XYZ file of C-alpha atoms in Angstrom:
673
model
C 4.751 -29.114 -3.389
C 8.119 -29.448 -5.154
C 7.491 -26.230 -7.082
C 6.629 -24.531 -3.806
C 9.871 -25.703 -2.182
C 11.898 -24.651 -5.240
C 10.394 -21.168 -5.102
C 11.058 -20.860 -1.333
C 14.687 -22.023 -1.654
C 15.299 -19.741 -4.645
C 13.942 -16.687 -2.809
C 15.816 -17.479 0.428
C 19.112 -17.749 -1.482
C 18.676 -14.226 -2.889
C 19.121 -10.840 -1.275
C 18.619 -9.969 1.549
C 18.432 -13.462 3.099
C 21.435 -15.284 1.485
C 20.637 -18.568 3.233
C 22.561 -20.753 0.735
C 19.986 -23.557 0.922
C 19.214 -26.364 -1.469
C 16.137 -28.585 -1.538
C 17.739 -31.280 0.629
C 19.157 -28.980 3.319
C 15.960 -26.934 3.489
C 13.751 -30.006 3.759
C 15.994 -31.463 6.484
C 15.810 -28.382 8.732
C 14.822 -28.945 12.342
C 11.584 -27.338 13.605
C 13.528 -24.730 15.576
C 15.653 -23.824 12.518
C 12.541 -23.677 10.335
C 10.881 -21.313 12.822
C 14.033 -19.161 12.863
C 13.940 -18.982 9.040
C 10.289 -17.905 9.172
C 11.184 -15.321 11.814
C 13.975 -13.953 9.567
C 11.487 -13.495 6.714
C 9.054 -11.745 9.073
C 11.919 -9.549 10.328
C 12.592 -8.474 6.743
C 8.935 -7.423 6.484
C 8.762 -5.844 9.973
C 12.044 -4.939 11.708
C 10.438 -5.400 15.150
C 10.380 -9.174 14.556
C 14.187 -9.442 14.505
C 14.522 -11.709 17.564
C 16.427 -14.898 18.321
C 13.657 -17.374 19.077
C 15.981 -19.360 21.354
C 15.764 -16.489 23.836
C 11.962 -16.470 23.713
C 9.300 -18.810 25.005
C 7.572 -20.915 22.300
C 4.124 -19.605 23.227
C 5.329 -16.005 22.975
C 6.929 -16.725 19.585
C 3.724 -18.296 18.283
C 1.609 -15.434 19.629
C 3.884 -12.814 18.056
C 3.939 -14.562 14.656
C 0.206 -15.253 14.799
C -0.513 -11.558 15.489
C 1.705 -10.364 12.608
C 0.187 -12.890 10.179
C -3.255 -11.644 11.195
C -2.207 -8.066 10.437
C -0.864 -9.205 7.062
C -4.236 -10.946 6.373
C -2.795 -14.409 5.912
C -5.372 -17.201 5.595
C -4.199 -20.727 6.528
C -4.298 -23.322 3.752
C -3.993 -27.084 3.584
C -6.899 -27.944 5.877
C -5.797 -25.845 8.892
C -9.082 -24.038 9.203
C -9.079 -24.571 12.971
C -7.140 -21.815 14.767
C -5.944 -24.097 17.567
C -4.441 -26.670 15.176
C -2.782 -23.917 13.165
C -1.356 -22.358 16.342
C -0.149 -25.780 17.520
C 1.559 -26.385 14.168
C 3.184 -22.946 14.390
C 4.474 -23.665 17.915
C 5.936 -27.059 16.947
C 7.407 -25.811 13.648
C 5.359 -28.179 11.511
C 6.390 -28.190 7.838
C 2.796 -28.345 6.456
C 2.147 -25.100 8.357
C 5.464 -23.259 7.858
C 6.034 -23.992 4.144
C 2.766 -22.394 2.894
C 3.428 -19.359 5.106
C 6.940 -18.916 3.633
C 5.605 -19.366 0.092
C 2.874 -16.779 0.677
C 5.245 -14.270 2.311
C 8.048 -14.546 -0.268
C 5.598 -14.016 -3.135
C 4.603 -10.536 -1.953
C 7.410 -9.107 0.244
C 7.181 -5.435 -0.966
C 3.395 -5.381 -0.571
C 3.609 -6.910 2.912
C 6.326 -4.426 3.945
C 3.977 -1.598 3.074
C 1.085 -3.315 4.870
C 3.190 -3.891 8.006
C 4.317 -0.257 7.965
C 0.729 0.969 7.686
C -0.469 -1.459 10.358
C 1.801 0.237 12.905
C -0.272 3.414 12.537
C -3.675 2.274 11.297
C -4.470 -0.631 13.657
C -6.452 1.106 16.365
C -5.982 0.446 20.043
C -8.718 -1.581 21.691
C -9.951 0.603 24.567
C -12.784 -0.859 26.693
C -16.056 1.056 26.639
C -16.108 1.686 30.395
C -12.794 3.606 30.118
C -14.165 5.848 27.375
C -16.671 7.316 29.820
C -13.795 9.323 31.300
C -13.614 12.739 29.598
C -9.802 12.855 29.406
C -9.512 9.347 27.953
C -12.376 9.986 25.533
C -10.810 13.242 24.302
C -7.395 11.590 23.953
C -8.906 8.701 22.023
C -10.749 11.148 19.740
C -7.479 12.967 19.047
C -5.870 9.603 18.356
C -8.576 8.766 15.776
C -8.137 12.179 14.128
C -4.379 11.566 13.891
C -5.027 8.167 12.286
C -7.336 9.761 9.708
C -4.769 12.497 9.069
C -2.079 9.861 8.538
C -4.346 8.141 5.989
C -4.829 11.347 4.005
C -1.118 12.242 4.161
C -0.143 8.761 3.053
C -2.554 8.914 0.091
C -1.175 12.287 -0.987
C 2.378 11.007 -0.631
C 1.597 7.967 -2.794
C -0.073 10.179 -5.402
C 2.978 12.432 -5.522
C 5.299 9.456 -5.841
C 3.239 8.002 -8.668
C 2.759 11.327 -10.477
C 6.339 11.278 -11.796
C 7.134 14.833 -10.624
C 10.338 15.339 -8.706
C 11.049 18.583 -6.899
C 14.792 18.164 -7.437
C 14.344 17.761 -11.203
C 11.992 20.774 -11.347
C 14.519 22.880 -9.436
C 17.285 21.785 -11.795
C 15.141 22.605 -14.839
C 14.264 26.034 -13.423
C 17.918 26.765 -12.627
C 18.995 25.648 -16.129
C 16.306 27.784 -17.760
C 17.241 30.816 -15.631
C 20.886 30.362 -16.608
C 19.914 30.001 -20.269
C 17.733 33.082 -19.960
C 20.630 35.116 -18.544
C 22.885 33.979 -21.367
C 20.278 34.877 -23.956
C 19.718 38.300 -22.401
C 23.462 38.992 -22.540
C 23.596 37.790 -26.136
C 20.629 39.968 -27.112
C 22.260 42.983 -25.464
C 25.468 42.412 -27.411
C 23.544 42.079 -30.674
C 21.459 45.144 -29.873
C 24.583 47.211 -29.319
C 25.885 46.047 -32.660
C 22.599 46.826 -34.420
C 22.229 50.296 -32.927
C 25.081 51.515 -35.118
C 23.012 50.707 -38.228
C 20.846 53.535 -39.527
C 17.065 53.112 -39.330
C 17.412 50.017 -37.176
C 14.106 50.552 -35.355
C 12.183 50.353 -38.613
C 14.116 47.241 -39.604
C 13.415 45.598 -36.215
C 9.722 46.387 -36.560
C 9.655 44.869 -40.029
C 11.552 41.804 -38.776
C 9.045 41.436 -35.937
C 6.139 41.620 -38.357
C 7.846 39.104 -40.632
C 8.315 36.715 -37.705
C 4.656 37.073 -36.721
C 3.590 36.335 -40.273
C 5.878 33.303 -40.426
C 4.455 31.949 -37.193
C 0.971 32.532 -38.525
C 1.973 30.774 -41.750
C 3.278 27.783 -39.747
C 0.069 27.569 -37.705
C -2.026 27.797 -40.870
C 0.086 25.091 -42.489
C -0.370 22.911 -39.408
C -4.126 23.471 -39.492
C -4.142 22.727 -43.214
C -2.294 19.441 -42.613
C -4.694 18.465 -39.840
C -7.672 19.239 -42.055
C -6.119 17.184 -44.861
C -5.712 14.241 -42.484
C -9.278 14.615 -41.297
C -10.489 14.847 -44.896
C -8.512 11.732 -45.813
C -9.933 9.806 -42.855
C -13.446 11.015 -43.730
C -12.968 9.891 -47.332
C -11.804 6.481 -46.126
C -14.807 6.169 -43.814
C -17.063 7.227 -46.689
C -15.507 4.607 -48.969
C -15.921 1.899 -46.337
C -19.529 2.906 -45.757
C -20.199 2.897 -49.506
C -18.641 -0.572 -49.810
C -20.678 -1.856 -46.862
C -23.807 -0.317 -48.397
C -23.002 -1.978 -51.717
C -22.432 -5.350 -50.044
C -25.669 -5.033 -48.129
C -27.570 -4.126 -51.284
C -26.069 -7.077 -53.142
C -26.923 -9.374 -50.260
C -30.453 -7.945 -50.186
C -30.815 -8.333 -53.949
C -29.550 -11.922 -53.875
C -31.570 -12.814 -50.794
C -34.829 -14.564 -51.608
C -37.435 -15.744 -49.126
C -36.742 -19.376 -50.020
C -32.963 -19.079 -49.445
C -33.479 -17.174 -46.182
C -35.960 -19.773 -44.955
C -33.601 -22.581 -45.929
C -30.671 -20.989 -44.092
C -32.794 -20.349 -41.003
C -34.069 -23.952 -41.057
C -30.486 -25.243 -41.188
C -29.492 -23.053 -38.244
C -32.575 -24.177 -36.299
C -31.785 -27.844 -36.987
C -28.190 -27.418 -35.903
C -29.138 -25.534 -32.735
C -31.868 -28.056 -31.866
C -29.409 -30.926 -32.378
C -26.858 -29.202 -30.124
C -29.463 -28.464 -27.423
C -31.395 -31.734 -27.460
C -28.726 -34.302 -28.304
C -25.075 -33.269 -28.081
C -24.963 -30.856 -25.142
C -27.071 -33.077 -22.782
C -24.806 -36.045 -23.535
C -21.686 -33.992 -22.854
C -23.238 -32.588 -19.686
C -24.183 -36.079 -18.492
C -20.701 -37.366 -19.305
C -19.086 -34.494 -17.383
C -21.405 -35.111 -14.420
C -20.482 -38.790 -14.359
C -16.813 -37.872 -14.574
C -17.141 -35.360 -11.718
C -19.078 -37.884 -9.631
C -16.454 -40.524 -10.291
C -13.628 -38.113 -9.399
C -15.419 -37.065 -6.195
C -15.885 -40.689 -5.290
C -12.212 -41.423 -5.911
C -11.163 -38.342 -3.914
C -13.396 -39.295 -0.960
C -11.969 -42.820 -0.725
C -8.849 -43.354 1.422
C -5.466 -43.831 -0.156
C -4.848 -47.351 -1.473
C -1.749 -49.410 -1.044
C -0.026 -51.648 -3.577
C -1.912 -54.730 -2.392
C -5.321 -53.096 -2.842
C -4.317 -51.818 -6.289
C -3.217 -55.320 -7.271
C -6.583 -56.726 -6.108
C -8.456 -54.124 -8.160
C -6.364 -54.917 -11.229
C -7.146 -58.617 -10.796
C -10.871 -57.820 -10.519
C -10.732 -55.640 -13.654
C -8.916 -58.328 -15.640
C -11.440 -60.939 -14.435
C -14.362 -58.707 -15.413
C -12.855 -58.119 -18.878
C -12.432 -61.869 -19.397
C -16.063 -62.441 -18.367
C -17.243 -59.755 -20.776
C -15.264 -61.323 -23.619
C -16.782 -64.737 -22.887
C -20.297 -63.261 -22.828
C -19.655 -61.505 -26.146
C -18.378 -64.743 -27.691
C -21.457 -66.623 -26.491
C -23.709 -63.904 -27.855
C -21.969 -64.004 -31.256
C -22.206 -67.803 -31.391
C -25.934 -67.714 -30.556
C -26.837 -64.827 -32.917
C -29.039 -65.579 -36.001
C -28.784 -64.051 -39.542
C -31.578 -61.577 -38.906
C -29.740 -60.234 -35.903
C -26.584 -59.965 -38.029
C -28.415 -57.811 -40.598
C -29.762 -55.624 -37.846
C -26.295 -55.382 -36.331
C -24.984 -54.200 -39.688
C -27.642 -51.484 -39.807
C -26.944 -50.569 -36.187
C -23.233 -50.302 -36.969
C -23.947 -48.036 -39.943
C -26.272 -45.922 -37.820
C -23.640 -45.604 -35.096
C -21.029 -44.638 -37.721
C -23.369 -41.985 -39.152
C -24.110 -40.690 -35.650
C -20.395 -40.420 -34.885
C -19.792 -38.617 -38.166
C -22.680 -36.301 -37.361
C -21.193 -35.551 -33.941
C -17.759 -34.955 -35.484
C -19.170 -32.587 -38.099
C -21.173 -30.767 -35.431
C -18.017 -30.360 -33.360
C -16.130 -29.096 -36.424
C -18.929 -26.640 -37.201
C -19.022 -25.452 -33.613
C -15.242 -25.036 -33.596
C -15.336 -23.159 -36.908
C -18.015 -20.826 -35.543
C -16.035 -20.189 -32.385
C -12.884 -19.570 -34.441
C -14.802 -17.185 -36.726
C -16.199 -15.311 -33.722
C -12.706 -15.098 -32.178
C -11.180 -13.835 -35.406
C -13.982 -11.282 -35.752
C -13.372 -10.039 -32.205
C -9.623 -9.877 -32.843
C -10.191 -7.971 -36.113
C -12.454 -5.478 -34.346
C -9.938 -5.050 -31.528
C -7.084 -4.489 -33.973
C -9.181 -2.012 -35.965
C -10.088 -0.096 -32.796
C -6.456 -0.113 -31.710
C -5.283 1.179 -35.108
C -8.005 3.839 -35.093
C -7.042 4.885 -31.563
C -3.377 5.249 -32.524
C -4.223 7.391 -35.550
C -3.380 4.666 -38.063
C -5.253 3.438 -41.076
C -7.603 0.522 -40.800
C -6.931 -2.745 -42.602
C -8.312 -2.613 -46.125
C -10.595 -5.280 -47.494
C -10.360 -7.213 -50.764
C -12.440 -4.708 -52.737
C -10.466 -1.817 -51.354
C -7.247 -3.624 -52.205
C -8.421 -4.098 -55.810
C -9.185 -0.393 -56.089
C -5.799 0.344 -54.534
C -4.092 -1.848 -57.176
C -6.006 -0.048 -59.945
C -4.936 3.302 -58.518
C -1.322 2.130 -58.356
C -1.504 1.052 -62.015
C -2.677 4.560 -62.948
C 0.150 6.032 -60.914
C 2.579 3.687 -62.655
C 1.433 5.013 -66.063
C 1.844 8.561 -64.785
C 5.322 7.664 -63.500
C 6.352 6.345 -66.915
C 5.131 9.547 -68.553
C 7.035 11.661 -66.035
C 10.148 9.563 -66.547
C 9.917 10.153 -70.327
C 9.518 13.876 -69.731
C 12.548 13.774 -67.406
C 14.625 12.111 -70.162
C 13.553 14.782 -72.631
C 14.470 17.503 -70.117
C 17.887 15.903 -69.574
C 18.497 15.913 -73.381
C 17.438 19.552 -73.542
C 19.726 20.314 -70.591
C 22.686 18.850 -72.538
C 21.806 21.024 -75.502
C 21.615 24.071 -73.240
C 24.982 23.265 -71.689
C 26.544 23.093 -75.161
C 24.890 26.382 -76.067
C 26.237 27.966 -72.879
C 29.754 26.791 -73.689
C 29.544 28.275 -77.198
C 28.241 31.565 -75.818
C 31.020 31.659 -73.228
C 33.617 31.210 -75.971
C 32.021 34.025 -77.976
C 32.005 36.215 -74.839
C 35.703 35.585 -74.324
C 36.475 36.512 -77.911
C 34.400 39.696 -77.647
C 36.181 40.648 -74.408
C 39.531 40.279 -76.099
C 38.278 42.393 -79.003
C 36.963 45.004 -76.509
C 40.319 45.161 -74.707
C 42.040 45.672 -78.058
C 39.694 48.554 -78.922
C 40.214 50.131 -75.465
C 43.967 49.947 -75.963
C 43.621 51.582 -79.371
C 41.445 54.405 -77.972
C 43.663 54.880 -74.851
C 41.080 53.792 -72.210
C 42.380 50.332 -71.436
C 40.928 48.746 -68.227
C 37.634 50.609 -68.446
C 35.549 47.430 -68.770
C 37.399 45.716 -65.904
C 36.892 48.763 -63.667
C 33.206 48.813 -64.516
C 32.888 45.082 -63.741
C 34.716 45.622 -60.451
C 32.318 48.420 -59.504
C 29.350 46.254 -60.385
C 30.831 43.396 -58.319
C 31.418 45.705 -55.324
C 27.867 47.043 -55.560
C 26.545 43.475 -55.712
C 28.625 42.529 -52.672
C 27.301 45.611 -50.836
C 23.720 44.652 -51.639
C 24.386 41.092 -50.460
C 25.892 42.407 -47.197
C 22.901 44.660 -46.657
C 20.575 41.722 -47.285
C 22.654 39.564 -44.935
C 22.442 42.219 -42.218
C 18.705 42.348 -42.667
C 18.456 38.566 -42.421
C 20.741 38.603 -39.359
C 18.483 41.123 -37.661
C 15.448 39.045 -38.593
C 17.069 35.886 -37.286
C 18.109 37.615 -34.080
C 14.678 39.074 -33.472
C 13.077 35.731 -34.332
C 15.448 33.935 -31.970
C 14.697 36.415 -29.189
C 10.987 35.999 -29.799
C 11.250 32.228 -29.740
C 13.310 32.304 -26.563
C 10.868 34.681 -24.888
C 7.940 32.515 -25.980
C 9.769 29.393 -24.760
C 10.467 31.061 -21.425
C 6.842 32.179 -21.160
C 5.628 28.676 -22.020
C 7.977 27.127 -19.493
C 6.871 29.595 -16.865
C 3.215 29.003 -17.678
C 3.814 25.257 -17.598
C 5.745 25.458 -14.341
C 3.482 27.945 -12.619
C 0.749 25.382 -11.735
C 3.422 22.933 -10.642
C 5.057 25.614 -8.499
C 1.654 26.537 -7.078
C 1.074 22.898 -6.263
C 4.595 22.627 -4.902
C 4.163 25.466 -2.406
C 1.419 23.808 -0.343
C 3.299 20.560 -0.709
C 6.391 22.185 0.749
C 4.280 23.496 3.605
C 2.848 20.030 4.073
C 6.331 18.566 3.891
C 7.520 20.941 6.605
C 4.500 20.119 8.732
C 5.055 16.416 8.173
C 8.738 16.827 9.015
C 7.814 18.614 12.256
C 5.243 15.971 13.032
C 7.785 13.291 12.180
C 10.343 14.876 14.530
C 7.723 15.065 17.262
C 6.633 11.468 16.719
C 10.248 10.375 16.527
C 10.976 12.116 19.833
C 7.969 10.352 21.366
C 9.133 7.107 19.841
C 12.670 7.593 21.149
C 11.301 8.379 24.607
C 9.065 5.318 24.536
C 11.909 3.220 23.152
C 14.254 4.474 25.895
C 11.640 3.603 28.527
C 11.109 0.190 27.017
C 14.868 -0.299 26.763
C 15.305 0.556 30.449
C 12.468 -1.807 31.347
C 14.048 -4.452 29.156
C 17.433 -3.976 30.861
C 15.750 -4.247 34.275
C 13.938 -7.383 33.208
C 17.154 -8.818 31.799
C 18.897 -8.084 35.112
C 16.059 -9.769 36.994
C 16.176 -12.720 34.634
C 19.953 -12.963 35.082
C 19.578 -12.832 38.898
C 16.843 -15.471 38.828
C 18.975 -17.672 36.585
C 21.898 -17.380 39.012
C 19.568 -18.249 41.909
C 18.262 -21.187 39.891
C 21.851 -22.354 39.278
C 22.701 -22.025 42.984
C 19.563 -23.885 43.990
C 20.351 -26.597 41.436
C 23.886 -26.959 42.886
C 22.469 -27.114 46.380
C 19.898 -29.637 45.236
C 22.562 -31.843 43.686
C 24.782 -31.540 46.821
C 21.888 -32.529 49.075
C 21.081 -35.437 46.784
C 24.714 -36.610 47.003
C 24.705 -36.315 50.814
C 21.405 -38.172 50.871
C 22.870 -40.982 48.764
C 25.972 -41.148 51.042
C 23.777 -41.283 54.161
C 21.583 -43.929 52.579
C 24.677 -46.008 51.753
C 25.939 -45.560 55.308
C 22.555 -46.537 56.735
C 22.478 -49.566 54.476
C 25.954 -50.568 55.663
C 24.863 -50.030 59.301
C 21.781 -52.181 58.745
C 23.914 -54.892 57.118
C 26.378 -54.671 59.973
C 23.546 -54.966 62.512
C 22.222 -58.057 60.751
C 25.682 -59.643 60.783
C 26.305 -58.611 64.393
C 23.088 -60.113 65.772
C 23.490 -63.259 63.677
C 23.687 -66.568 65.612
C 26.295 -67.991 63.266
C 29.860 -67.412 64.630
C 31.390 -67.477 61.159
C 28.977 -64.845 59.928
C 29.591 -62.746 63.030
C 33.338 -62.797 62.308
C 32.623 -60.977 58.992
C 31.155 -58.031 60.802
C 33.000 -54.719 61.064
C 32.581 -54.579 64.853
C 34.317 -57.932 65.199
C 37.166 -56.732 63.019
C 37.302 -53.497 64.980
C 37.487 -55.412 68.299
C 40.329 -57.571 66.990
C 42.123 -54.495 65.675
C 41.703 -52.832 69.085
C 43.184 -55.876 70.868
C 46.136 -55.917 68.456
C 46.740 -52.197 69.013
C 46.680 -52.617 72.791
C 49.062 -55.606 72.551
C 51.512 -53.666 70.401
C 51.269 -50.692 72.745
C 52.093 -52.852 75.764
C 54.967 -54.463 73.931
C 56.302 -51.028 72.975
C 56.068 -49.831 76.579
C 58.037 -52.882 77.740
C 60.744 -52.236 75.143
C 60.945 -48.574 76.199
C 61.264 -49.489 79.867
C 64.014 -51.994 79.101
C 66.057 -49.586 76.955
C 65.505 -46.493 79.147
C 68.597 -46.972 81.416
C 71.168 -47.611 78.618
C 69.733 -44.826 76.574
C 70.036 -42.341 79.432
C 73.653 -43.317 79.990
C 74.414 -42.829 76.344
C 72.818 -39.353 76.453
C 75.002 -38.369 79.433
C 78.109 -39.610 77.639
C 77.281 -37.494 74.580
C 76.765 -34.438 76.772
C 80.157 -34.994 78.485
C 81.822 -35.356 75.085
C 80.201 -32.110 73.967
C 81.526 -30.282 77.079
C 85.018 -31.683 76.519
C 85.114 -30.502 72.908
C 83.845 -27.058 73.924
C 86.594 -26.797 76.495
C 89.254 -27.677 73.895
C 87.856 -25.067 71.560
C 88.078 -22.356 74.242
C 91.644 -23.320 75.082
C 92.614 -23.180 71.428
C 91.088 -19.759 70.940
C 92.764 -18.422 74.091
C 96.125 -19.720 72.937
C 95.758 -18.006 69.579
C 94.887 -14.667 71.166
C 97.980 -14.743 73.440
C 100.474 -15.466 70.617
C 102.778 -12.455 69.815
C 102.910 -10.754 66.392
C 105.521 -12.134 64.037
C 105.854 -15.335 65.978
C 106.237 -18.490 64.065
C 103.856 -21.143 65.227
C 104.332 -24.766 64.365
C 101.037 -26.572 64.127
C 100.552 -30.022 62.733
C 104.002 -29.949 61.128
C 103.416 -26.594 59.393
C 105.130 -23.274 60.087
C 102.827 -20.221 60.179
C 103.903 -16.553 60.495
C 101.429 -14.472 62.526
C 101.602 -10.716 61.571
């Protein structure tokens, strides 16, 4: 389980998830968070699963995940063979259900992506049989099945093309590069041809160069065939040598083999095989059966606690003590005859154990020999398949060493001959030096004679003419080689172009129908994409309508909840008021005067009496103070009229005062302009 969690955490921390988990944080995730993590992994496999599960009902989430896992062919593990228990664990986000799913998904994400993509097109719609009786629906469903089969064939061809290693872009680039190279070569050949046309008899020379090139190509092919035949001859000689050695070994074995030795060896093999079949293998089989039975018994028992384990340990220790006591009693009671027999029994048991050990060693040696033989055969077949030489045996190696010794003797002889040739070469060099000195002396003597006869420089002129003629012959030979090289190059380029064209022609032929198929697939893809976009737009509009309805219903739910809470509050207030009224009624009808005084009605009556008393007292005070107050009001009104009259008199006096008159007012002199 820890390895499983480590693998899940490691994969979730990588691209494209980047969850940044560790073992502790991942193990402490809540069920909702664990379901969201599983949904993210499923969304990476199928983009349609990219949903926030908080906005979805748990049953819908479980149904959606359960459907996708069924398409991906996931089989529940860990004892969840029942579909209902597995679905319940998926709804509740149970770790024993989610962890194996994550481990299984993260192990094969690319494969599951491909499977989810194919499931979108290959999982057929379930149409009831009664609907298929309609001609239109039946024809549409038949067309749908034909489209599914066509998608299968197109997908297979696409996968084959992807796996074939051919790329149309690379082929186009190669063709363009070869066409460009061809154009360059054509231009180069034209330039060389123009240069060659000035040479006399160039057509004959070109024909000879062409024949020479053909002969050289034929020589190369013959040399290649000769080398292949040499290799085949060498391999045939090696096979012949091996067969001769095997024949020799078989003859020696047949000559050494006597009926007595063969019978003895067969008897030993029969004894060993009978011992293995009748004694060793049944014991091992019985021991393995007991072990399996014991393990099944232990696995079927419930888990034990520390107390039960301690009890079992006590029982085991008690049993061991009892066995030791019984053995001690048996030893104390044994007689000498039994001791002698015990000695023989011990020796027999030791011999039996040794026999079993030797049988096991023999069996292991045989198995090792068989394995080494199989490995040797496999290596030999592999070397033969790769064109190599098989591993030589001991006899072959001895012959190889003898051959190498002969070659070593030959090498020493050749080395001695090489030393003799080097000594002779030194002698020849010395001879050449002496001859060169003599030649120089004779040239000087010749120049002296030419000067005496009056023809000095004749020898130099003759040497110069010979040198010029040699240079001319070399240039002619060089021109011939240049023409041969050019014609050979042109031939090679033409053959390379023809080979490339012949190699590319089947690919181009295959590419043409593939292009047609690609165009058809592109058109079909555009058509399907348009249908998909239309369907997606319709679904999007339906989703927006549903979201609007959900939003409206949520608002109505909120309003109803507010109304519900308001009514509950009013209900509580009314209940409190009714409780107070009931309490007040109990107090009011009580026969106890003191209790009755605690009632609200009694307090209200007293408060009413106090209010009436204060009102009467206030009325009396108002009546008593009404006359003086009215007199005071009249006095204030008279004072107000008197002040208004003074104000009018003052204003009238100011308006009647002449301009420039000095008016004394309150001890001040004012000049009115």
